[in-house]
Coordinates of C-alpha atoms and ligand atoms in Angstrom, one line a residue:
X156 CA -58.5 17.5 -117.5
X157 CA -59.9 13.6 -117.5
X158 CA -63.3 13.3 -118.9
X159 CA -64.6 11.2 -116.2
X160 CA -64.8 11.7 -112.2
X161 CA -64.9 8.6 -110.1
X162 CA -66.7 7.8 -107.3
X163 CA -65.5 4.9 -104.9
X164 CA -68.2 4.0 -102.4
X165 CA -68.1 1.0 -100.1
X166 CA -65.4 -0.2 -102.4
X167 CA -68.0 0.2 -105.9
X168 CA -66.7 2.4 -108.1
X169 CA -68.9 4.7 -110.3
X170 CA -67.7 7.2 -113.6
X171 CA -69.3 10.1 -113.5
X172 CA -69.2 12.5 -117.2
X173 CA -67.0 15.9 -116.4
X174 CA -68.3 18.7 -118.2
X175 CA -66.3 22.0 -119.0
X176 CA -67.7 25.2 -119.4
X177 CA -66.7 28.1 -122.1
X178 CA -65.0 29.6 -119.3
X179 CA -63.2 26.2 -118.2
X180 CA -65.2 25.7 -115.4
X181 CA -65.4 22.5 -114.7
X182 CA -68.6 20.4 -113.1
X183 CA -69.3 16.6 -112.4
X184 CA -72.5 15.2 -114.2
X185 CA -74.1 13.5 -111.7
X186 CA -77.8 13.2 -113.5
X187 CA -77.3 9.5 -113.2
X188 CA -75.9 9.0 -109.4
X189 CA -79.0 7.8 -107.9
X190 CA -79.7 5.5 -110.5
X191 CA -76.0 3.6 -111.0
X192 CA -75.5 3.6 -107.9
X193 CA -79.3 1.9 -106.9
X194 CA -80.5 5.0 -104.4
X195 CA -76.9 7.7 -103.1
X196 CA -78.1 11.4 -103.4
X197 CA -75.2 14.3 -102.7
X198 CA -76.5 17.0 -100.1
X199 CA -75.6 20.3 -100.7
X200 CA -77.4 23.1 -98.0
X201 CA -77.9 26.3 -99.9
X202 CA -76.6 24.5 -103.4
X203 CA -73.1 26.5 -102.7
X204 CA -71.2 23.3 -105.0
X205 CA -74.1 22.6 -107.3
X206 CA -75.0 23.9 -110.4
X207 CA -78.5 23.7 -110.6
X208 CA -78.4 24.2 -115.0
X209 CA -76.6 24.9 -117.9
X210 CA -76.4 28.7 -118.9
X211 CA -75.3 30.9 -121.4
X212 CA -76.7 33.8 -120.1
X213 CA -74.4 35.2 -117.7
X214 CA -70.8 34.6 -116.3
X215 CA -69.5 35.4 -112.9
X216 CA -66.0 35.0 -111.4
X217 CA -66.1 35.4 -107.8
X218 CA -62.5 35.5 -106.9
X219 CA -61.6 37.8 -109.7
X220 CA -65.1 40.3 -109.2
X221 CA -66.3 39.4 -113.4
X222 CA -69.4 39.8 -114.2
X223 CA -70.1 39.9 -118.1
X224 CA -73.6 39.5 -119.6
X225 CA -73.4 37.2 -122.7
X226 CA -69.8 38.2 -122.8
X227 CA -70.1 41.9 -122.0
X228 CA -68.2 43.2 -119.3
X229 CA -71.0 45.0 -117.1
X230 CA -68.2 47.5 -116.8
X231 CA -68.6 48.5 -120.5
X232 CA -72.6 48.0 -120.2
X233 CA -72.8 50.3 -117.5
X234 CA -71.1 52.8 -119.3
X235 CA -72.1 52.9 -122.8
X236 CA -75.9 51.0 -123.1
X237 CA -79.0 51.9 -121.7
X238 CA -81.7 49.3 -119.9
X239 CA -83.6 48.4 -122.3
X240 CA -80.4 47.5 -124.4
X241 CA -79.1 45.2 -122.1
X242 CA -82.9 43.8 -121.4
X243 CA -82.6 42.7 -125.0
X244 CA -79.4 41.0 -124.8
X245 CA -80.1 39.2 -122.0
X246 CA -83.3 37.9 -123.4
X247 CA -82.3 37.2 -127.1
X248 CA -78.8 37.0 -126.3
X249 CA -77.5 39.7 -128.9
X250 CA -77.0 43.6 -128.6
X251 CA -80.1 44.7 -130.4
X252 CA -79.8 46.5 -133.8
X253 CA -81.0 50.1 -134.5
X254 CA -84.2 49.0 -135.8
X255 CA -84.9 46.1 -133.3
X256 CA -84.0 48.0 -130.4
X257 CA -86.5 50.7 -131.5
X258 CA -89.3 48.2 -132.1
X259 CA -88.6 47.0 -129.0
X260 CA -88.7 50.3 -127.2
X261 CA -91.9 51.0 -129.2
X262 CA -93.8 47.7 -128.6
X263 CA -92.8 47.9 -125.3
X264 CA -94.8 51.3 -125.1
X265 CA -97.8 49.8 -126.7
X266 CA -98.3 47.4 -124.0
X267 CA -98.0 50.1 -121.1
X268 CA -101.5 50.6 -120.5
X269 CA -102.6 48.2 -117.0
X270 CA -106.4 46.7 -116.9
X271 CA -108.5 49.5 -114.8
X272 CA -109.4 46.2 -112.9
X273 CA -106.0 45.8 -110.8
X274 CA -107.0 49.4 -109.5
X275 CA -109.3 47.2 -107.7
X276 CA -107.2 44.4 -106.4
X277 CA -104.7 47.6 -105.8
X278 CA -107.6 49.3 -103.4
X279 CA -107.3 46.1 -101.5
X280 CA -104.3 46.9 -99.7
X281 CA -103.6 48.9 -96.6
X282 CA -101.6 52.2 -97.2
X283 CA -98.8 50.0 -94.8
X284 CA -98.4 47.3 -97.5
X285 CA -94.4 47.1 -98.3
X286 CA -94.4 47.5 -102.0
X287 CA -92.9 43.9 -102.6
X288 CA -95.6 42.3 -101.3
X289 CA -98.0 44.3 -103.7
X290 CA -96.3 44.5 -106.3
X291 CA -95.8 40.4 -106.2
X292 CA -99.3 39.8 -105.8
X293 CA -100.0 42.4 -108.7
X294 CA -97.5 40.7 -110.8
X295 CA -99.4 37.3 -110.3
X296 CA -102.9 38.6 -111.1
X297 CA -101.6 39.9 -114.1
X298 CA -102.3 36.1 -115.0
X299 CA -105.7 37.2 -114.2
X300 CA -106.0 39.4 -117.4
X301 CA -103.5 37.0 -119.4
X302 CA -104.8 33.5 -118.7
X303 CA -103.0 31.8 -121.5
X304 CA -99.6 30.3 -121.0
X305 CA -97.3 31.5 -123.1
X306 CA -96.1 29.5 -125.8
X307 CA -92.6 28.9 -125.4
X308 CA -91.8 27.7 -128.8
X309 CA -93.8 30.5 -130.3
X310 CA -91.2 33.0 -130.5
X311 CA -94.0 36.1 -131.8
X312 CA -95.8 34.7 -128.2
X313 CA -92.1 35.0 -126.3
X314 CA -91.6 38.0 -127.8
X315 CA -95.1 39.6 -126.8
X316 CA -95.3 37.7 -123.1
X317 CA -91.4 39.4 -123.1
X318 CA -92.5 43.0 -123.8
X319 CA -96.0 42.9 -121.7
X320 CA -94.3 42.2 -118.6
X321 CA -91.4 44.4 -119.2
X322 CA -94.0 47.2 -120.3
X323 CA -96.3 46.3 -117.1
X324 CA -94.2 45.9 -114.0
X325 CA -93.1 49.9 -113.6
X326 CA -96.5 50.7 -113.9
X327 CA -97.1 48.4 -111.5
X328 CA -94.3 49.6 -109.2
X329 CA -95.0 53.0 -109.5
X330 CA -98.9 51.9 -108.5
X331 CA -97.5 50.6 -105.0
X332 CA -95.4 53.8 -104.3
X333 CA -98.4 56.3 -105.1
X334 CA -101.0 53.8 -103.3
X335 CA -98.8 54.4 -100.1
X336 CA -98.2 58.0 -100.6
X337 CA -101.8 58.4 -101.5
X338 CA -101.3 59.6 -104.8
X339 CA -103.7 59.5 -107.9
X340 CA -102.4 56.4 -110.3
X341 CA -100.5 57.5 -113.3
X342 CA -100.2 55.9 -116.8
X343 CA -97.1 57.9 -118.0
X344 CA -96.3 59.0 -121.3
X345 CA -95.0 57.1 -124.4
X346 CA -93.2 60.0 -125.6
X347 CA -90.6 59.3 -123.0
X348 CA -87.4 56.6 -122.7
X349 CA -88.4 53.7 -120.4
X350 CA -86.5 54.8 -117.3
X351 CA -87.6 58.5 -117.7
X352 CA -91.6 57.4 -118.4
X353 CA -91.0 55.0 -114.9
X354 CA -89.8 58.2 -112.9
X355 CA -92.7 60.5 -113.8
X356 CA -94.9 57.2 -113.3
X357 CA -93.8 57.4 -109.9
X358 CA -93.2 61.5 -109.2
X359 CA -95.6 63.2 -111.3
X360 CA -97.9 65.2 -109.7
X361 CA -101.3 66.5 -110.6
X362 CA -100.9 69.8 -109.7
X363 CA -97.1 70.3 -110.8
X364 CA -95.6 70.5 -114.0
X365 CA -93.5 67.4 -113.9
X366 CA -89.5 68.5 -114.6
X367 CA -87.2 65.5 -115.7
X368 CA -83.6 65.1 -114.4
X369 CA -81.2 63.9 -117.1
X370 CA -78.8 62.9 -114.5
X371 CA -81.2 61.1 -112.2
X372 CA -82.4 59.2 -115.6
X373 CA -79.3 58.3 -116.3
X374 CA -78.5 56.9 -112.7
X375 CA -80.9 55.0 -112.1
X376 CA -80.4 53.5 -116.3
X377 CA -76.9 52.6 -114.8
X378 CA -78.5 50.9 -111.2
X379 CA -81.1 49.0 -113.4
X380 CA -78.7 47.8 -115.5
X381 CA -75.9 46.9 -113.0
X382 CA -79.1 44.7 -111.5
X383 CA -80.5 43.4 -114.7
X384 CA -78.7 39.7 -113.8
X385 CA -76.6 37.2 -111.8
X386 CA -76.7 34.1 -112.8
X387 CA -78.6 31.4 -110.1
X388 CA -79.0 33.9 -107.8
X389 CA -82.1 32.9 -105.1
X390 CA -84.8 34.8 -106.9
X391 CA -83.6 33.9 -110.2
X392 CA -83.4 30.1 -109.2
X393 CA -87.2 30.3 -107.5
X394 CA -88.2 32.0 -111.3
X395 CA -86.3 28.5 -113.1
X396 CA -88.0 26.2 -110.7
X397 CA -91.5 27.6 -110.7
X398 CA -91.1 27.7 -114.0
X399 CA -89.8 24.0 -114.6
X400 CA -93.7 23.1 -113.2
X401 CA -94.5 25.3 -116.7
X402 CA -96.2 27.9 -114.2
X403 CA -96.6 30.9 -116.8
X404 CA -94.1 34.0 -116.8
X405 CA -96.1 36.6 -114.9
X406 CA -96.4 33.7 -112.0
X407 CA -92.9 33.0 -112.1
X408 CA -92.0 36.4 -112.0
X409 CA -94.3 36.7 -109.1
X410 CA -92.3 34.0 -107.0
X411 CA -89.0 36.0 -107.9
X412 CA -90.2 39.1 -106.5
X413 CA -91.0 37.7 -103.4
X414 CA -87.8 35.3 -102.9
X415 CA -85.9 38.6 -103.7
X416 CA -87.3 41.2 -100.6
X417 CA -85.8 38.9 -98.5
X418 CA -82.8 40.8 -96.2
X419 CA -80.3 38.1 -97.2
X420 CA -81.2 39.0 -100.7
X421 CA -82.5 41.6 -102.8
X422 CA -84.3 42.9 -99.5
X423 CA -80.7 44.1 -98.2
X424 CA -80.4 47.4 -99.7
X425 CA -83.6 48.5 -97.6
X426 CA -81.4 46.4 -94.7
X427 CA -78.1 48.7 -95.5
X428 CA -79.9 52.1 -95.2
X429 CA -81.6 51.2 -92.0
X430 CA -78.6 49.6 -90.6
X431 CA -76.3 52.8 -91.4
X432 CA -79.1 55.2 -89.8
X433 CA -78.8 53.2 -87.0
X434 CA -75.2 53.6 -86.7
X435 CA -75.8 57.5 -87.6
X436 CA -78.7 57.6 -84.6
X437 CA -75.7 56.2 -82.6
X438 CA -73.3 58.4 -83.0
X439 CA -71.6 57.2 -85.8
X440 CA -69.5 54.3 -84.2
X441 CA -68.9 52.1 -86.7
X442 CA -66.5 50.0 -84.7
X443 CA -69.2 48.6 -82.5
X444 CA -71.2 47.9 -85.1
X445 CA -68.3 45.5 -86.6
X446 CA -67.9 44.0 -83.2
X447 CA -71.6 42.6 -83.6
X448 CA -71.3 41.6 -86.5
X449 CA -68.6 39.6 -85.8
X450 CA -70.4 38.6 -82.4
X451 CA -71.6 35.0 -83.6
X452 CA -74.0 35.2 -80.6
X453 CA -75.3 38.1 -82.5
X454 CA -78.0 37.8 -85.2
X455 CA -77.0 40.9 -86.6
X456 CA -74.7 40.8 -89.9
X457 CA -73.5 43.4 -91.5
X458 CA -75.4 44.2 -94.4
X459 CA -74.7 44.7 -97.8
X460 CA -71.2 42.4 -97.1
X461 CA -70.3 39.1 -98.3
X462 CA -71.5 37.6 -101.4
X463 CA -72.2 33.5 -101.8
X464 CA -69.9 33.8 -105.7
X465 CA -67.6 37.3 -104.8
X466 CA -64.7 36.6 -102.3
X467 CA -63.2 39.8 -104.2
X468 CA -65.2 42.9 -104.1
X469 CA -68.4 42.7 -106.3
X470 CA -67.6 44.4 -109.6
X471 CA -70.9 46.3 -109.5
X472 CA -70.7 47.8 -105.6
X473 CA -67.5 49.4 -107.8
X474 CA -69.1 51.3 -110.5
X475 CA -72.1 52.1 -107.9
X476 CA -69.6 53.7 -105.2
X477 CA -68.5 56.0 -107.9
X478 CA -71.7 56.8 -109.2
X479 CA -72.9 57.5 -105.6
X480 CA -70.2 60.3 -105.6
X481 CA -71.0 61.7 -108.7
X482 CA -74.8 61.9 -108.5
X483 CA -74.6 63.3 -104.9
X484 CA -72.5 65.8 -106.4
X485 CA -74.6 66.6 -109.4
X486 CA -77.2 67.0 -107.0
X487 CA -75.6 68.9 -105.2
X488 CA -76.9 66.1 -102.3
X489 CA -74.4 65.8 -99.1
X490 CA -75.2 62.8 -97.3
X491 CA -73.8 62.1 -94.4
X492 CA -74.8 58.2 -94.3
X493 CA -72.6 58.2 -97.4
X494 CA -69.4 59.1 -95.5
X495 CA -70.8 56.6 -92.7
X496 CA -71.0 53.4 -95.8
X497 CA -67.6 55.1 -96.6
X498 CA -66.5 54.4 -92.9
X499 CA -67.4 51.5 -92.2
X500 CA -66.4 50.1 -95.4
X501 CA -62.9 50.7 -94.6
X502 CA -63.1 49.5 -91.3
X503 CA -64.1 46.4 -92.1
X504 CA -61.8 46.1 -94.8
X505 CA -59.0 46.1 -92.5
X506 CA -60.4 43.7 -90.1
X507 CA -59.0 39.9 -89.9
X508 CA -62.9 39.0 -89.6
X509 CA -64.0 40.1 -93.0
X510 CA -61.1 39.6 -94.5
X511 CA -60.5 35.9 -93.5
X512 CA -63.8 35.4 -94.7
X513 CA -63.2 37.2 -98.1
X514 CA -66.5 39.8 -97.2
X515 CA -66.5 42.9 -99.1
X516 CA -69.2 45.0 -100.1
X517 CA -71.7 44.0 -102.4
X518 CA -74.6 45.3 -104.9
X519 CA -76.6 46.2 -102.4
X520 CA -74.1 48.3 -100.2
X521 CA -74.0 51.8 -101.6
X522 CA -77.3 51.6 -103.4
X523 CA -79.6 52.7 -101.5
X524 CA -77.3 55.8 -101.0
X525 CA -78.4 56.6 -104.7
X526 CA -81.8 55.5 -104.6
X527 CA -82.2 57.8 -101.6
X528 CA -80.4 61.2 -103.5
X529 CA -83.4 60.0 -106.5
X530 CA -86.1 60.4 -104.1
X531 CA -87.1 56.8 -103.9
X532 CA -88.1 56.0 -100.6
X533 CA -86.6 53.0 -98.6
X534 CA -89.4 50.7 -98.5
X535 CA -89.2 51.3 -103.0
X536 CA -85.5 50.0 -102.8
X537 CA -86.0 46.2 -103.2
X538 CA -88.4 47.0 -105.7
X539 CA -86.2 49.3 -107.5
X540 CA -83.9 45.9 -107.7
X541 CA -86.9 43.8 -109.0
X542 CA -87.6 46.5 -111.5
X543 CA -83.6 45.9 -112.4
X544 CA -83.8 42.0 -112.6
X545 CA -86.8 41.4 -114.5
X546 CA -84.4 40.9 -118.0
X547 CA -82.8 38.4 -116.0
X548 CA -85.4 36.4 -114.5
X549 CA -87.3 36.7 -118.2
X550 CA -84.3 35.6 -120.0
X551 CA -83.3 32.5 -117.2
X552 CA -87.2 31.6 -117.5
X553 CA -87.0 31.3 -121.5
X554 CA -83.6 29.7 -121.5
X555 CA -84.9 26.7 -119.0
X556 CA -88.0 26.7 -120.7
X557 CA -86.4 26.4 -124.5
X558 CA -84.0 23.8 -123.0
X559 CA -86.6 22.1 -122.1
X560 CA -85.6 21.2 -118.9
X561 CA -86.8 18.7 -115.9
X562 CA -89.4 19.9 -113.6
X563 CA -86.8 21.1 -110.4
X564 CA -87.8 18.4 -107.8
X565 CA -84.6 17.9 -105.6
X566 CA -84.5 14.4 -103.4
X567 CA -83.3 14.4 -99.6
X568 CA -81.7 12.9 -96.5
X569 CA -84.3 11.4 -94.3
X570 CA -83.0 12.0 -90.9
X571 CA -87.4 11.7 -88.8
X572 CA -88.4 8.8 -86.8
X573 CA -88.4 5.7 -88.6
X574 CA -91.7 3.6 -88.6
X575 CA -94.1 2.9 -85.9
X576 CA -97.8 2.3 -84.8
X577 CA -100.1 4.6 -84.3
X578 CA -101.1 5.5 -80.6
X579 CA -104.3 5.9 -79.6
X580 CA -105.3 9.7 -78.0
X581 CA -105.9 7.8 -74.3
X582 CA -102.7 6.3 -74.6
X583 CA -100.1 8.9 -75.6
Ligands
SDX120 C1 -77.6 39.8 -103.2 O1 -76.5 35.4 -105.1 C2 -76.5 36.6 -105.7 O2 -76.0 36.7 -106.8 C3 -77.2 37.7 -105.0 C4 -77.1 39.1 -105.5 C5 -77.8 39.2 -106.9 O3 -77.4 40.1 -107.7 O4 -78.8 38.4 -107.1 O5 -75.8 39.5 -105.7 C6 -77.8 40.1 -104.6 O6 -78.4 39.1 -102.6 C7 -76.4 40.4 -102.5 C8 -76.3 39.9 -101.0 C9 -77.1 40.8 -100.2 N1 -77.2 40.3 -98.8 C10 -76.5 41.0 -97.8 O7 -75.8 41.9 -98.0 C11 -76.8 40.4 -96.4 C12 -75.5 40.2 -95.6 N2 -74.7 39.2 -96.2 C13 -74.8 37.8 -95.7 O8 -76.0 37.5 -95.1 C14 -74.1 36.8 -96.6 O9 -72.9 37.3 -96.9 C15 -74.8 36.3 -97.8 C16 -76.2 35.8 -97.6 C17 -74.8 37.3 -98.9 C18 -74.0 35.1 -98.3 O10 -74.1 34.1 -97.4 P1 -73.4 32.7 -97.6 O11 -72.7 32.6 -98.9 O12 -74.3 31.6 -97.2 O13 -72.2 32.8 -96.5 P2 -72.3 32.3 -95.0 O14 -73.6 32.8 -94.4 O15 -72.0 30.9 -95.0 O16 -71.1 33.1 -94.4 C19 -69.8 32.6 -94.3 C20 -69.1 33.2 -93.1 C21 -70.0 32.9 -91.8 O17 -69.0 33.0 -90.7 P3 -68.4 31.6 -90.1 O18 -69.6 30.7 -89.8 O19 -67.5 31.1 -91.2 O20 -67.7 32.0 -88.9 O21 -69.1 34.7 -93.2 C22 -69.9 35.2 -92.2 C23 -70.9 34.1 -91.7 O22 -71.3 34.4 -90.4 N3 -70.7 36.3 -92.8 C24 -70.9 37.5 -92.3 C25 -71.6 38.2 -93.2 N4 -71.8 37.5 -94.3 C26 -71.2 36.3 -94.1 N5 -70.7 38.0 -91.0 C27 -71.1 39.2 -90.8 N6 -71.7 40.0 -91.7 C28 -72.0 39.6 -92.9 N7 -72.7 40.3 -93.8

């Protein structure tokens, strides 16, 4: 592989540094285009051919369905660590010891108790919020109660800023699910793993002896952990660039949350659920439902397919088909929009469309089947996802920040009117 790419343009040349990554990928250094070559830009809608930063954080190849979290296949992840494990690596970048993973757990705990005061900002909302948009706008006035910035180069202040916000946000979540079910705020207990203290959070009641389900603890560990991170995903990107301003944690996490409930994004497993309904309300045709999608006079896509990195099918709609399965059985749960995903899966599988365009399902696709059989309610998916991502966004947030990088400010194409005089009112 050469060391340099060349540019010709209007017959100047220009050398450009090629960089190779520990996975031989390999990308053109273009840092210094606009200056060498006195003003060109490259324009890149969506950034589908630019690598926005250097990472060491996670690895995905999309036409062989890899995912791996410093290294770790999330195959192996999924099956043998638990969340807060995986949190850890991401963060740090190494599995967690006995004793680190403990203290972790444990300071984690101590930093589970919310100011009384965002009851307040919480009371603020109409029953109807969706739960991203309160839980965002909790998330940012947690800066309220936590006005100082961290300091990056502190690692005790990372490590305290990491656990506060990792402690917070389920309380947080489980805040915006009670406020719309009318439910009295819970605190949880400490005795309790992360996951399992984040359920009762959410399902205890006050006049109810709350029962624990080992195997709903343990599949929603799994979904968490098959969301905890993906690289320069949309949200995570929007938690890098408002970050590159030095915007604190909490804030950037804020912006994440909301770039994430968008339907093209994070906000498609609440898409997928509705959408198969739909198809269930109509009488189960899935067929028509492909023709739309493929109808490019259509707005409507078929959710939970196609992935901007997988052209293969997304290593983590894999392990989350066959956990559908076997929680639904545990459950003893027979859901019949489960045979529907099933359905229409295969469907469009076979079909030239998808399959010329290398869709397949993705994270998002059999999800919400699970999240459903848990008793989380739709609107709760998307932040079910944010709740799984935070590691991710925390961990891209610290790397850019300890790599000190460039606040994000991309250039563009001017394509508006050029100049010209201003018209008075009685003359235009
Ligand atoms: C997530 O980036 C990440 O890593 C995201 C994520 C993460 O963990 O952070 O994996 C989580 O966001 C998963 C994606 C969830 N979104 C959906 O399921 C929504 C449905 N999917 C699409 O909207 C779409 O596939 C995207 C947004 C996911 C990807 O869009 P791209 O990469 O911009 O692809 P594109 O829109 O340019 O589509 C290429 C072609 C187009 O057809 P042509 O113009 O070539 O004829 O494929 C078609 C599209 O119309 N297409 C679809 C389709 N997805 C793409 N057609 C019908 N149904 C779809 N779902």
């Amino acid at each position: 592989m050469s060391k340099t790419a060349i540019l010709e343009v209007d017959g100047k040349r220009y050398e450009f540094p090629i960089l190779i990554g520990s996975e031989n990928e390999v990308s053109i250094d273009i840092s210094k285009l606009r200056t060498i070559t006195g003003g060109i830009t490259t324009i890149d809608p969506g950034f589908k051919n630019t690598s926005s930063c250097q990472s060491a954080i996670t690895f995905l190849d999309g036409e062989k369905g890899i995912l791996r979290y410093r290294g770790y296949a999330i195959e192996e992840l999924a099956e043998k660590a638990d969340f807060l494990e995986v949190a850890y690596l991401l963060i740090f970048g190494e599995l967690p010891t006995k004793e680190q993973n403990k203290k972790f757990h444990r300071d984690i705990q101590k930093q589970s108790l919310v100011d009384t005061d965002v009851q307040k900002i919480l009371d603020g909302f109409p029953k109807t919020a969706h739960p991203m948009g309160v839980v965002s706008a909790l998330t940012s006035a947690l800066t309220a109660f936590n006005p100082k910035s961290v300091n990056v180069d502190s690692e005790e202040a990372m490590y305290n800023a990491v656990v506060k916000i990792l402690a917070k946000l389920p309380v947080l979540a489980a805040w915006a699910y009670r406020k719309e079910e009318g439910l009295p705020l819970e605190y949880g207990d400490n005795s309790l793993g992360y996951v399992e203290n984040f359920l009762k959070m959410m399902f205890d009641l006050p006049n109810e002896v709350y029962k624990s389900n080992p195997v709903i603890v343990n599949a929603l560990d799994k979904l968490l952990i098959l969301h905890a991170d993906h690289e320069q995903n949309c949200s995570t990107s929007t938690v890098r660039i408002a970050g590159s301003s030095h915007a604190g944690l909490f804030a950037s996490i804020s912006a994440g949350i909301s770039a994430l409930w968008g339907p093209l994004h994070g906000g498609a497993n609440q898409a997928v659920i509705e959408m198969l309904e739909d198809i269930k309300a109509d009488g189960g045709d899935f067929q028509k439902y492909i023709e739309k999608a493929k109808d490019k006079n259509d707005p409507f896509r078929l959710m939970g397919f196609g992935h901007r990195v997988y052209k293969n099918f997304d290593p983590r709609a894999k392990i989350i088909k066959v956990a559908a399965d076997e929680v639904l059985a545990d459950l003893g749960i027979d859901d019949p929009v489960l045979d529907i995903a099933r359905g229409l899966a295969e469907v469009a599988l076979s079909d030239e469309y998808f399959k010329s365009r290398n869709l397949y399902p993705n994270v998002d696709f059999y999800s919400g089947i699970i999240y459903r059989a848990l008793g989380i309610p739709v609107p709760m998916f998307t932040v079910m996802f944010a709740l799984g991502r935070l590691p991710g966004w925390i961990a891209q947030w610290r790397e850019m920040r300890l790599n000190k990088e460039p606040i994000g400010r991309p250039r563009q194409l001017y394509v508006g009117a050029t100049e010209r005089a201003f018209v008075a009112e009685n003359k235009r």
